[in-house]
PDB file of C-alpha atoms and ligand atoms in Angstrom:
ATOM      1  CA  UNK A1318     151.587  71.767 233.253  1.00  0.00           C
ATOM      2  CA  UNK A1319     152.381  73.044 236.459  1.00  0.00           C
ATOM      3  CA  UNK A1320     152.878  77.040 236.340  1.00  0.00           C
ATOM      4  CA  UNK A1321     155.518  78.397 238.902  1.00  0.00           C
ATOM      5  CA  UNK A1322     155.497  81.811 240.246  1.00  0.00           C
ATOM      6  CA  UNK A1323     158.817  83.726 239.198  1.00  0.00           C
ATOM      7  CA  UNK A1324     159.240  86.504 241.766  1.00  0.00           C
ATOM      8  CA  UNK A1325     161.193  88.359 239.334  1.00  0.00           C
ATOM      9  CA  UNK A1326     158.384  88.125 236.656  1.00  0.00           C
ATOM     10  CA  UNK A1327     155.933  88.631 239.114  1.00  0.00           C
ATOM     11  CA  UNK A1328     153.773  86.062 237.516  1.00  0.00           C
ATOM     12  CA  UNK A1329     152.912  82.583 236.899  1.00  0.00           C
ATOM     13  CA  UNK A1330     154.852  81.270 234.264  1.00  0.00           C
ATOM     14  CA  UNK A1331     154.934  77.698 232.467  1.00  0.00           C
ATOM     15  CA  UNK A1332     157.049  75.302 234.031  1.00  0.00           C
ATOM     16  CA  UNK A1333     159.010  74.570 230.230  1.00  0.00           C
ATOM     17  CA  UNK A1334     160.292  78.180 230.650  1.00  0.00           C
ATOM     18  CA  UNK A1335     162.685  76.599 234.319  1.00  0.00           C
ATOM     19  CA  UNK A1336     165.188  74.802 235.311  1.00  0.00           C
ATOM     20  CA  UNK A1337     165.600  72.621 238.714  1.00  0.00           C
ATOM     21  CA  UNK A1338     168.875  74.164 240.060  1.00  0.00           C
ATOM     22  CA  UNK A1339     169.284  71.513 243.413  1.00  0.00           C
ATOM     23  CA  UNK A1340     168.864  72.197 246.584  1.00  0.00           C
ATOM     24  CA  UNK A1341     168.454  75.919 248.283  1.00  0.00           C
ATOM     25  CA  UNK A1342     170.142  77.440 251.167  1.00  0.00           C
ATOM     26  CA  UNK A1343     173.337  75.345 251.338  1.00  0.00           C
ATOM     27  CA  UNK A1344     175.943  77.852 252.827  1.00  0.00           C
ATOM     28  CA  UNK A1345     179.783  77.789 251.400  1.00  0.00           C
ATOM     29  CA  UNK A1346     182.264  77.807 254.502  1.00  0.00           C
ATOM     30  CA  UNK A1347     183.467  81.582 254.180  1.00  0.00           C
ATOM     31  CA  UNK A1348     186.772  79.574 255.411  1.00  0.00           C
ATOM     32  CA  UNK A1349     186.981  76.422 252.465  1.00  0.00           C
ATOM     33  CA  UNK A1350     190.454  75.761 253.578  1.00  0.00           C
ATOM     34  CA  UNK A1351     190.013  74.992 257.162  1.00  0.00           C
ATOM     35  CA  UNK A1352     187.307  72.818 257.225  1.00  0.00           C
ATOM     36  CA  UNK A1353     187.374  69.113 257.691  1.00  0.00           C
ATOM     37  CA  UNK A1354     187.184  66.685 254.433  1.00  0.00           C
ATOM     38  CA  UNK A1355     183.737  65.287 255.974  1.00  0.00           C
ATOM     39  CA  UNK A1356     182.185  68.787 256.715  1.00  0.00           C
ATOM     40  CA  UNK A1357     183.099  69.344 252.519  1.00  0.00           C
ATOM     41  CA  UNK A1358     181.774  66.003 251.385  1.00  0.00           C
ATOM     42  CA  UNK A1359     178.368  67.346 253.554  1.00  0.00           C
ATOM     43  CA  UNK A1360     178.443  70.655 251.998  1.00  0.00           C
ATOM     44  CA  UNK A1361     179.610  69.423 248.436  1.00  0.00           C
ATOM     45  CA  UNK A1362     177.885  66.251 248.041  1.00  0.00           C
ATOM     46  CA  UNK A1363     175.310  64.973 250.337  1.00  0.00           C
ATOM     47  CA  UNK A1364     171.602  66.884 250.093  1.00  0.00           C
ATOM     48  CA  UNK A1365     168.096  66.357 251.517  1.00  0.00           C
ATOM     49  CA  UNK A1366     166.382  64.111 249.588  1.00  0.00           C
ATOM     50  CA  UNK A1367     163.069  64.714 252.082  1.00  0.00           C
ATOM     51  CA  UNK A1368     159.166  63.024 251.196  1.00  0.00           C
ATOM     52  CA  UNK A1369     157.412  66.264 252.015  1.00  0.00           C
ATOM     53  CA  UNK A1370     158.785  69.655 251.889  1.00  0.00           C
ATOM     54  CA  UNK A1371     162.073  70.730 250.431  1.00  0.00           C
ATOM     55  CA  UNK A1372     163.661  73.910 249.691  1.00  0.00           C
ATOM     56  CA  UNK A1373     165.209  74.370 246.342  1.00  0.00           C
ATOM     57  CA  UNK A1374     167.350  76.616 243.889  1.00  0.00           C
ATOM     58  CA  UNK A1375     165.097  77.109 240.681  1.00  0.00           C
ATOM     59  CA  UNK A1376     165.977  78.945 237.216  1.00  0.00           C
ATOM     60  CA  UNK A1377     163.896  80.744 235.106  1.00  0.00           C
ATOM     61  CA  UNK A1378     166.384  79.863 232.485  1.00  0.00           C
ATOM     62  CA  UNK A1379     163.810  80.571 229.592  1.00  0.00           C
ATOM     63  CA  UNK A1380     162.626  84.223 231.042  1.00  0.00           C
ATOM     64  CA  UNK A1381     164.113  86.566 233.390  1.00  0.00           C
ATOM     65  CA  UNK A1382     167.439  83.876 233.455  1.00  0.00           C
ATOM     66  CA  UNK A1383     167.164  84.644 237.388  1.00  0.00           C
ATOM     67  CA  UNK A1384     167.587  82.136 240.257  1.00  0.00           C
ATOM     68  CA  UNK A1385     165.456  81.794 242.778  1.00  0.00           C
ATOM     69  CA  UNK A1386     164.426  79.500 245.800  1.00  0.00           C
ATOM     70  CA  UNK A1387     160.966  77.943 245.967  1.00  0.00           C
ATOM     71  CA  UNK A1388     159.449  75.502 248.616  1.00  0.00           C
ATOM     72  CA  UNK A1389     158.142  72.717 246.698  1.00  0.00           C
ATOM     73  CA  UNK A1390     156.556  69.600 248.667  1.00  0.00           C
ATOM     74  CA  UNK A1391     157.753  66.356 246.437  1.00  0.00           C
ATOM     75  CA  UNK A1392     155.068  64.035 246.894  1.00  0.00           C
ATOM     76  CA  UNK A1393     152.179  66.551 245.468  1.00  0.00           C
ATOM     77  CA  UNK A1394     154.202  68.648 243.267  1.00  0.00           C
ATOM     78  CA  UNK A1395     152.613  71.852 244.762  1.00  0.00           C
ATOM     79  CA  UNK A1396     154.772  75.118 245.235  1.00  0.00           C
ATOM     80  CA  UNK A1397     154.131  76.572 248.564  1.00  0.00           C
ATOM     81  CA  UNK A1398     156.017  79.940 248.110  1.00  0.00           C
ATOM     82  CA  UNK A1399     158.591  81.262 245.542  1.00  0.00           C
ATOM     83  CA  UNK A1400     160.832  83.691 246.332  1.00  0.00           C
ATOM     84  CA  UNK A1401     164.047  86.190 245.097  1.00  0.00           C
ATOM     85  CA  UNK A1402     167.087  84.550 245.812  1.00  0.00           C
ATOM     86  CA  UNK A1403     169.726  85.879 249.042  1.00  0.00           C
ATOM     87  CA  UNK A1404     166.384  85.840 251.302  1.00  0.00           C
ATOM     88  CA  UNK A1405     165.764  83.926 254.099  1.00  0.00           C
ATOM     89  CA  UNK A1406     164.261  80.354 254.662  1.00  0.00           C
ATOM     90  CA  UNK A1407     160.157  81.825 254.840  1.00  0.00           C
ATOM     91  CA  UNK A1408     158.299  80.130 257.724  1.00  0.00           C
ATOM     92  CA  UNK A1409     156.022  78.010 255.763  1.00  0.00           C
ATOM     93  CA  UNK A1410     153.595  77.825 259.139  1.00  0.00           C
ATOM     94  CA  UNK A1411     153.154  81.525 258.451  1.00  0.00           C
ATOM     95  CA  UNK A1412     151.787  80.489 254.887  1.00  0.00           C
ATOM     96  CA  UNK A1413     148.171  79.904 255.443  1.00  0.00           C
ATOM     97  CA  UNK A1414     147.529  78.544 251.823  1.00  0.00           C
ATOM     98  CA  UNK A1415     150.451  76.382 252.081  1.00  0.00           C
ATOM     99  CA  UNK A1416     149.191  73.113 249.740  1.00  0.00           C
ATOM    100  CA  UNK A1417     150.679  70.623 251.763  1.00  0.00           C
ATOM    101  CA  UNK A1418     149.068  71.905 255.262  1.00  0.00           C
ATOM    102  CA  UNK A1419     145.852  71.650 253.654  1.00  0.00           C
ATOM    103  CA  UNK A1420     146.237  68.444 251.673  1.00  0.00           C
ATOM    104  CA  UNK A1421     148.785  66.535 254.371  1.00  0.00           C
ATOM    105  CA  UNK A1422     147.590  63.262 255.918  1.00  0.00           C
ATOM    106  CA  UNK A1423     150.423  63.357 258.613  1.00  0.00           C
ATOM    107  CA  UNK A1424     151.312  65.723 261.124  1.00  0.00           C
ATOM    108  CA  UNK A1425     154.454  68.161 259.627  1.00  0.00           C
ATOM    109  CA  UNK A1426     157.630  66.497 260.690  1.00  0.00           C
ATOM    110  CA  UNK A1427     158.988  68.833 263.039  1.00  0.00           C
ATOM    111  CA  UNK A1428     162.388  66.792 263.228  1.00  0.00           C
ATOM    112  CA  UNK A1429     164.681  67.290 260.147  1.00  0.00           C
ATOM    113  CA  UNK A1430     164.869  64.883 257.458  1.00  0.00           C
ATOM    114  CA  UNK A1431     166.826  62.011 257.656  1.00  0.00           C
ATOM    115  CA  UNK A1432     170.295  62.304 255.588  1.00  0.00           C
ATOM    116  CA  UNK A1433     172.850  60.057 254.829  1.00  0.00           C
ATOM    117  CA  UNK A1434     175.769  61.185 257.049  1.00  0.00           C
ATOM    118  CA  UNK A1435     179.204  60.304 257.133  1.00  0.00           C
ATOM    119  CA  UNK A1436     180.134  57.676 259.228  1.00  0.00           C
ATOM    120  CA  UNK A1437     182.113  59.297 262.235  1.00  0.00           C
ATOM    121  CA  UNK A1438     185.227  57.773 263.199  1.00  0.00           C
ATOM    122  CA  UNK A1439     184.650  57.388 266.682  1.00  0.00           C
ATOM    123  CA  UNK A1440     181.960  54.364 265.376  1.00  0.00           C
ATOM    124  CA  UNK A1441     184.803  52.802 263.396  1.00  0.00           C
TER     125      UNK A1441
ATOM    126  CA  UNK B1185     193.041  87.494 187.684  1.00  0.00           C
ATOM    127  CA  UNK B1186     190.322  88.995 189.750  1.00  0.00           C
ATOM    128  CA  UNK B1187     191.171  91.847 192.132  1.00  0.00           C
ATOM    129  CA  UNK B1188     189.234  91.040 194.953  1.00  0.00           C
ATOM    130  CA  UNK B1189     186.515  88.256 195.660  1.00  0.00           C
ATOM    131  CA  UNK B1190     183.502  89.478 197.756  1.00  0.00           C
ATOM    132  CA  UNK B1191     181.147  86.930 199.216  1.00  0.00           C
ATOM    133  CA  UNK B1192     177.943  87.416 198.474  1.00  0.00           C
ATOM    134  CA  UNK B1193     176.238  87.379 201.545  1.00  0.00           C
ATOM    135  CA  UNK B1194     172.514  86.472 202.299  1.00  0.00           C
ATOM    136  CA  UNK B1195     170.527  87.218 205.273  1.00  0.00           C
ATOM    137  CA  UNK B1196     169.509  83.418 207.303  1.00  0.00           C
ATOM    138  CA  UNK B1197     165.798  82.753 205.627  1.00  0.00           C
ATOM    139  CA  UNK B1198     165.867  85.763 203.501  1.00  0.00           C
ATOM    140  CA  UNK B1199     162.858  85.709 201.271  1.00  0.00           C
ATOM    141  CA  UNK B1200     161.001  83.259 202.824  1.00  0.00           C
ATOM    142  CA  UNK B1201     157.099  83.839 203.299  1.00  0.00           C
ATOM    143  CA  UNK B1202     153.668  81.906 204.366  1.00  0.00           C
ATOM    144  CA  UNK B1203     150.667  82.875 204.185  1.00  0.00           C
ATOM    145  CA  UNK B1204     147.360  80.765 205.819  1.00  0.00           C
ATOM    146  CA  UNK B1205     144.211  81.749 205.872  1.00  0.00           C
ATOM    147  CA  UNK B1206     144.245  84.126 209.092  1.00  0.00           C
ATOM    148  CA  UNK B1207     148.334  84.191 209.672  1.00  0.00           C
ATOM    149  CA  UNK B1208     151.073  85.305 207.378  1.00  0.00           C
ATOM    150  CA  UNK B1209     154.508  84.710 207.907  1.00  0.00           C
ATOM    151  CA  UNK B1210     157.522  86.995 207.092  1.00  0.00           C
ATOM    152  CA  UNK B1211     160.978  87.448 207.453  1.00  0.00           C
ATOM    153  CA  UNK B1212     161.858  91.073 208.893  1.00  0.00           C
ATOM    154  CA  UNK B1213     164.892  92.974 207.538  1.00  0.00           C
ATOM    155  CA  UNK B1214     168.353  92.680 209.368  1.00  0.00           C
ATOM    156  CA  UNK B1215     168.200  95.356 212.296  1.00  0.00           C
ATOM    157  CA  UNK B1216     170.656  96.422 214.758  1.00  0.00           C
ATOM    158  CA  UNK B1217     170.503  94.493 217.945  1.00  0.00           C
ATOM    159  CA  UNK B1218     172.329  94.835 221.711  1.00  0.00           C
ATOM    160  CA  UNK B1219     172.414  92.756 225.009  1.00  0.00           C
ATOM    161  CA  UNK B1220     171.789  95.267 227.414  1.00  0.00           C
ATOM    162  CA  UNK B1221     172.710  94.595 231.352  1.00  0.00           C
ATOM    163  CA  UNK B1222     173.117  97.231 233.513  1.00  0.00           C
ATOM    164  CA  UNK B1223     172.526  98.004 237.257  1.00  0.00           C
ATOM    165  CA  UNK B1224     169.635 100.056 238.440  1.00  0.00           C
ATOM    166  CA  UNK B1225     171.910 103.118 239.194  1.00  0.00           C
ATOM    167  CA  UNK B1226     173.359 103.047 235.738  1.00  0.00           C
ATOM    168  CA  UNK B1227     169.552 102.769 234.049  1.00  0.00           C
ATOM    169  CA  UNK B1228     168.606 106.714 233.937  1.00  0.00           C
ATOM    170  CA  UNK B1229     172.433 108.043 231.737  1.00  0.00           C
ATOM    171  CA  UNK B1230     171.867 104.411 229.308  1.00  0.00           C
ATOM    172  CA  UNK B1231     167.844 105.581 228.765  1.00  0.00           C
ATOM    173  CA  UNK B1232     169.149 108.836 227.932  1.00  0.00           C
ATOM    174  CA  UNK B1233     171.569 107.831 225.722  1.00  0.00           C
ATOM    175  CA  UNK B1234     169.601 105.657 223.989  1.00  0.00           C
ATOM    176  CA  UNK B1235     167.284 108.223 223.730  1.00  0.00           C
ATOM    177  CA  UNK B1236     164.080 106.062 224.989  1.00  0.00           C
ATOM    178  CA  UNK B1237     163.604 105.540 229.020  1.00  0.00           C
ATOM    179  CA  UNK B1238     164.651 101.602 229.465  1.00  0.00           C
ATOM    180  CA  UNK B1239     161.817  99.514 230.941  1.00  0.00           C
ATOM    181  CA  UNK B1240     161.819  98.426 234.497  1.00  0.00           C
ATOM    182  CA  UNK B1241     158.616  96.088 234.632  1.00  0.00           C
ATOM    183  CA  UNK B1242     158.602  92.934 233.387  1.00  0.00           C
ATOM    184  CA  UNK B1243     156.888  92.116 230.222  1.00  0.00           C
ATOM    185  CA  UNK B1244     157.006  95.142 228.935  1.00  0.00           C
ATOM    186  CA  UNK B1245     158.759  97.388 226.409  1.00  0.00           C
ATOM    187  CA  UNK B1246     159.692 100.782 225.065  1.00  0.00           C
ATOM    188  CA  UNK B1247     159.608 102.155 221.982  1.00  0.00           C
ATOM    189  CA  UNK B1248     160.768 105.696 220.148  1.00  0.00           C
ATOM    190  CA  UNK B1249     161.333 105.869 216.011  1.00  0.00           C
ATOM    191  CA  UNK B1250     163.029 102.970 214.960  1.00  0.00           C
ATOM    192  CA  UNK B1251     164.486 101.894 218.497  1.00  0.00           C
ATOM    193  CA  UNK B1252     162.873  99.197 220.774  1.00  0.00           C
ATOM    194  CA  UNK B1253     163.785  98.293 224.004  1.00  0.00           C
ATOM    195  CA  UNK B1254     162.334  95.006 225.653  1.00  0.00           C
ATOM    196  CA  UNK B1255     162.723  93.917 228.946  1.00  0.00           C
ATOM    197  CA  UNK B1256     164.459  90.327 229.657  1.00  0.00           C
ATOM    198  CA  UNK B1257     165.084  90.469 232.998  1.00  0.00           C
ATOM    199  CA  UNK B1258     165.520  93.129 236.236  1.00  0.00           C
ATOM    200  CA  UNK B1259     169.473  93.628 234.859  1.00  0.00           C
ATOM    201  CA  UNK B1260     168.492  92.982 231.246  1.00  0.00           C
ATOM    202  CA  UNK B1261     167.402  94.155 227.852  1.00  0.00           C
ATOM    203  CA  UNK B1262     167.103  93.461 223.859  1.00  0.00           C
ATOM    204  CA  UNK B1263     167.338  96.945 222.560  1.00  0.00           C
ATOM    205  CA  UNK B1264     166.408  96.415 218.355  1.00  0.00           C
ATOM    206  CA  UNK B1265     166.856  99.569 216.150  1.00  0.00           C
ATOM    207  CA  UNK B1266     166.301  98.394 212.536  1.00  0.00           C
ATOM    208  CA  UNK B1267     166.827 102.349 211.717  1.00  0.00           C
ATOM    209  CA  UNK B1268     170.264 103.418 210.555  1.00  0.00           C
ATOM    210  CA  UNK B1269     171.722 104.394 214.093  1.00  0.00           C
ATOM    211  CA  UNK B1270     173.010 101.469 216.017  1.00  0.00           C
ATOM    212  CA  UNK B1271     172.258 102.133 219.765  1.00  0.00           C
ATOM    213  CA  UNK B1272     176.051 100.498 220.278  1.00  0.00           C
ATOM    214  CA  UNK B1273     177.501 103.647 219.424  1.00  0.00           C
ATOM    215  CA  UNK B1274     174.730 105.248 221.804  1.00  0.00           C
ATOM    216  CA  UNK B1275     175.895 103.336 224.857  1.00  0.00           C
ATOM    217  CA  UNK B1276     179.617 103.111 223.881  1.00  0.00           C
ATOM    218  CA  UNK B1277     179.445 106.950 225.226  1.00  0.00           C
ATOM    219  CA  UNK B1278     178.121 106.178 228.563  1.00  0.00           C
ATOM    220  CA  UNK B1279     180.280 106.073 231.391  1.00  0.00           C
ATOM    221  CA  UNK B1280     177.852 104.485 233.660  1.00  0.00           C
ATOM    222  CA  UNK B1281     178.922 100.838 234.435  1.00  0.00           C
ATOM    223  CA  UNK B1282     177.301  98.478 231.901  1.00  0.00           C
ATOM    224  CA  UNK B1283     177.448  95.705 229.483  1.00  0.00           C
ATOM    225  CA  UNK B1284     176.772  96.378 226.093  1.00  0.00           C
ATOM    226  CA  UNK B1285     177.388  93.736 223.163  1.00  0.00           C
ATOM    227  CA  UNK B1286     176.473  93.927 219.846  1.00  0.00           C
ATOM    228  CA  UNK B1287     173.911  90.443 218.683  1.00  0.00           C
ATOM    229  CA  UNK B1288     172.666  91.956 215.461  1.00  0.00           C
ATOM    230  CA  UNK B1289     173.368  88.823 213.536  1.00  0.00           C
ATOM    231  CA  UNK B1290     173.018  86.452 216.228  1.00  0.00           C
ATOM    232  CA  UNK B1291     169.366  86.658 215.716  1.00  0.00           C
ATOM    233  CA  UNK B1292     166.833  86.475 213.352  1.00  0.00           C
ATOM    234  CA  UNK B1293     162.892  88.048 213.459  1.00  0.00           C
ATOM    235  CA  UNK B1294     159.767  87.085 211.952  1.00  0.00           C
ATOM    236  CA  UNK B1295     156.745  89.155 211.420  1.00  0.00           C
ATOM    237  CA  UNK B1296     153.872  86.572 212.469  1.00  0.00           C
ATOM    238  CA  UNK B1297     150.611  88.705 211.411  1.00  0.00           C
ATOM    239  CA  UNK B1298     146.899  88.045 211.504  1.00  0.00           C
ATOM    240  CA  UNK B1299     143.904  86.955 213.624  1.00  0.00           C
ATOM    241  CA  UNK B1300     145.344  83.800 214.582  1.00  0.00           C
ATOM    242  CA  UNK B1301     148.704  85.202 214.865  1.00  0.00           C
ATOM    243  CA  UNK B1302     148.238  84.089 218.774  1.00  0.00           C
ATOM    244  CA  UNK B1303     146.959  80.845 217.960  1.00  0.00           C
ATOM    245  CA  UNK B1304     150.028  79.382 215.545  1.00  0.00           C
ATOM    246  CA  UNK B1305     152.613  81.048 218.247  1.00  0.00           C
ATOM    247  CA  UNK B1306     150.818  78.773 221.039  1.00  0.00           C
ATOM    248  CA  UNK B1307     151.086  75.740 219.128  1.00  0.00           C
ATOM    249  CA  UNK B1308     154.272  76.013 220.653  1.00  0.00           C
ATOM    250  CA  UNK B1309     154.688  78.797 223.242  1.00  0.00           C
ATOM    251  CA  UNK B1310     153.193  77.774 226.601  1.00  0.00           C
ATOM    252  CA  UNK B1311     152.290  81.463 227.351  1.00  0.00           C
ATOM    253  CA  UNK B1312     149.210  82.908 228.260  1.00  0.00           C
ATOM    254  CA  UNK B1313     149.121  85.288 224.977  1.00  0.00           C
ATOM    255  CA  UNK B1314     144.967  86.775 225.502  1.00  0.00           C
ATOM    256  CA  UNK B1315     145.230  90.073 225.657  1.00  0.00           C
ATOM    257  CA  UNK B1316     145.114  90.929 229.209  1.00  0.00           C
ATOM    258  CA  UNK B1317     147.913  88.670 229.535  1.00  0.00           C
ATOM    259  CA  UNK B1318     149.958  89.750 227.079  1.00  0.00           C
ATOM    260  CA  UNK B1319     148.747  93.332 226.228  1.00  0.00           C
ATOM    261  CA  UNK B1320     149.982  94.943 222.968  1.00  0.00           C
ATOM    262  CA  UNK B1321     153.835  96.335 223.723  1.00  0.00           C
ATOM    263  CA  UNK B1322     154.173  92.952 226.371  1.00  0.00           C
ATOM    264  CA  UNK B1323     157.539  90.866 225.514  1.00  0.00           C
ATOM    265  CA  UNK B1324     159.282  88.114 226.682  1.00  0.00           C
ATOM    266  CA  UNK B1325     161.720  85.640 226.129  1.00  0.00           C
ATOM    267  CA  UNK B1326     160.391  82.234 226.265  1.00  0.00           C
ATOM    268  CA  UNK B1327     160.105  78.845 224.402  1.00  0.00           C
ATOM    269  CA  UNK B1328     158.697  78.061 220.849  1.00  0.00           C
ATOM    270  CA  UNK B1329     158.504  74.293 220.426  1.00  0.00           C
ATOM    271  CA  UNK B1330     161.970  73.526 221.548  1.00  0.00           C
ATOM    272  CA  UNK B1331     163.744  76.576 221.501  1.00  0.00           C
ATOM    273  CA  UNK B1332     163.916  79.882 222.794  1.00  0.00           C
ATOM    274  CA  UNK B1333     162.642  82.355 221.112  1.00  0.00           C
ATOM    275  CA  UNK B1334     161.980  86.379 222.193  1.00  0.00           C
ATOM    276  CA  UNK B1335     158.770  87.268 221.480  1.00  0.00           C
ATOM    277  CA  UNK B1336     156.684  90.379 221.107  1.00  0.00           C
ATOM    278  CA  UNK B1337     153.347  91.829 220.569  1.00  0.00           C
ATOM    279  CA  UNK B1338     153.909  94.717 217.763  1.00  0.00           C
ATOM    280  CA  UNK B1339     149.862  95.177 217.557  1.00  0.00           C
ATOM    281  CA  UNK B1340     146.621  92.980 218.395  1.00  0.00           C
ATOM    282  CA  UNK B1341     147.029  90.572 215.964  1.00  0.00           C
ATOM    283  CA  UNK B1342     150.934  91.264 215.113  1.00  0.00           C
ATOM    284  CA  UNK B1343     153.648  89.358 216.506  1.00  0.00           C
ATOM    285  CA  UNK B1344     157.578  89.800 216.300  1.00  0.00           C
ATOM    286  CA  UNK B1345     159.789  86.867 216.847  1.00  0.00           C
ATOM    287  CA  UNK B1346     163.007  86.851 217.457  1.00  0.00           C
ATOM    288  CA  UNK B1347     165.570  83.479 217.768  1.00  0.00           C
ATOM    289  CA  UNK B1348     168.724  82.432 217.081  1.00  0.00           C
ATOM    290  CA  UNK B1349     169.764  82.688 213.275  1.00  0.00           C
ATOM    291  CA  UNK B1350     170.693  78.412 213.910  1.00  0.00           C
ATOM    292  CA  UNK B1351     167.602  77.858 214.928  1.00  0.00           C
ATOM    293  CA  UNK B1352     165.565  80.106 212.193  1.00  0.00           C
ATOM    294  CA  UNK B1353     165.331  77.343 209.891  1.00  0.00           C
ATOM    295  CA  UNK B1354     163.046  75.166 213.016  1.00  0.00           C
ATOM    296  CA  UNK B1355     161.333  78.128 213.775  1.00  0.00           C
ATOM    297  CA  UNK B1356     160.037  79.476 210.422  1.00  0.00           C
ATOM    298  CA  UNK B1357     159.015  75.302 209.633  1.00  0.00           C
ATOM    299  CA  UNK B1358     157.272  75.121 212.824  1.00  0.00           C
ATOM    300  CA  UNK B1359     155.321  78.553 212.413  1.00  0.00           C
ATOM    301  CA  UNK B1360     154.343  77.610 209.026  1.00  0.00           C
ATOM    302  CA  UNK B1361     153.010  73.918 210.456  1.00  0.00           C
ATOM    303  CA  UNK B1362     151.240  76.147 213.095  1.00  0.00           C
ATOM    304  CA  UNK B1363     149.946  78.733 211.008  1.00  0.00           C
ATOM    305  CA  UNK B1364     148.482  76.345 208.596  1.00  0.00           C
ATOM    306  CA  UNK B1365     146.789  74.134 211.831  1.00  0.00           C
ATOM    307  CA  UNK B1366     145.168  77.661 213.254  1.00  0.00           C
ATOM    308  CA  UNK B1367     143.610  78.298 209.705  1.00  0.00           C
ATOM    309  CA  UNK B1368     142.602  74.411 209.849  1.00  0.00           C
TER     310      UNK B1368
HETATM  311 ZN1   ZN C2072     161.074  84.903 235.923  1.00  0.00          ZN
END
C-alpha cells in the first residue's frame, strides 16, 4: 500500500484514505465569458498525461477531507512532494531526495510534455 | 380508540455485544453529537462556550467531563457529549462565525476493549495504531473495511468507533469477525 503524506495531517497516511482529483494548477479565467471556444476547451477538457512527473490534486477524503496538491511520478508511482492547496508549484530541482531524480534513467525532460492541442484554424 | 400512538424506538444495534478472548465489543449509549466547522478566529469563543479547548493539532482530541472534541480537519471537529447538556445549545449563543450541525442520530458508537483491540480494528483499518503513532487521546477519521469511521483511542487498550448508523450493522459484524480472528 502506498503511503501519502497529507500536508494538513502532517504525516503519512494509507492510500485508502485518499482520492485523486485530477490535474493541479489549472487556472480558471477571471473573465470566462470573453475567452474563445478553443481556450475554454483547453481549460475545461484538455489535460496533461505525461509519462513522468505530474502535478495533481488529491483529497484526503477519509481523513481531514482537505484537497491538496502533489507531484507524482506516473512511471514509479512515487510521490515526490505534497503541498497545501493554493501554494505555488514547487521547484522539483530543489528537492534533493526526489525519487524520480534518483531513479530516472533518462535526463528529466525540460520541454513541455506533449499535449493534445486543438487544431489551429490556419492549419485547416 | 387509542388517544395516541407512540412508536417504540430502539437505537440502532441496541443491546448487541460480543466477547472474544482478548477483545470485547459493545454498543455505546446514545450521545449528543455535533459537526462543528469554524475558522481560526472563532475557535477561542467556541472553546469558551463549549467549556473545553478545541484541539488545533492533527489527530488530537480534548475532553472535559462528559464532553469530547475530536480534531477531524483544520477547521472541523466532532463534538460528542453523552451527558445531559447538548453542545449545540452552547454553540447557539456564540456570535462568532461557525457552522454547528447536530448529528446525534447520524452516528452509532461502539467500544472495542481489550489487549487485542488495536489488532481487531487493524483488520479493516490501515492506520498505524501502535501507541507511538496513535497514543491515548488520538483520534482520526479513517476507514474500516469499506466504510468511513471516526476512531478515538480512549485508553491503551480501548477504542471508540463512530460510524454512520446505516453502516452500523456492517461495522459491528466486521469487528465481531475481526475480534474472533485477533483471538485466534
Ligand atoms: Zn489529511
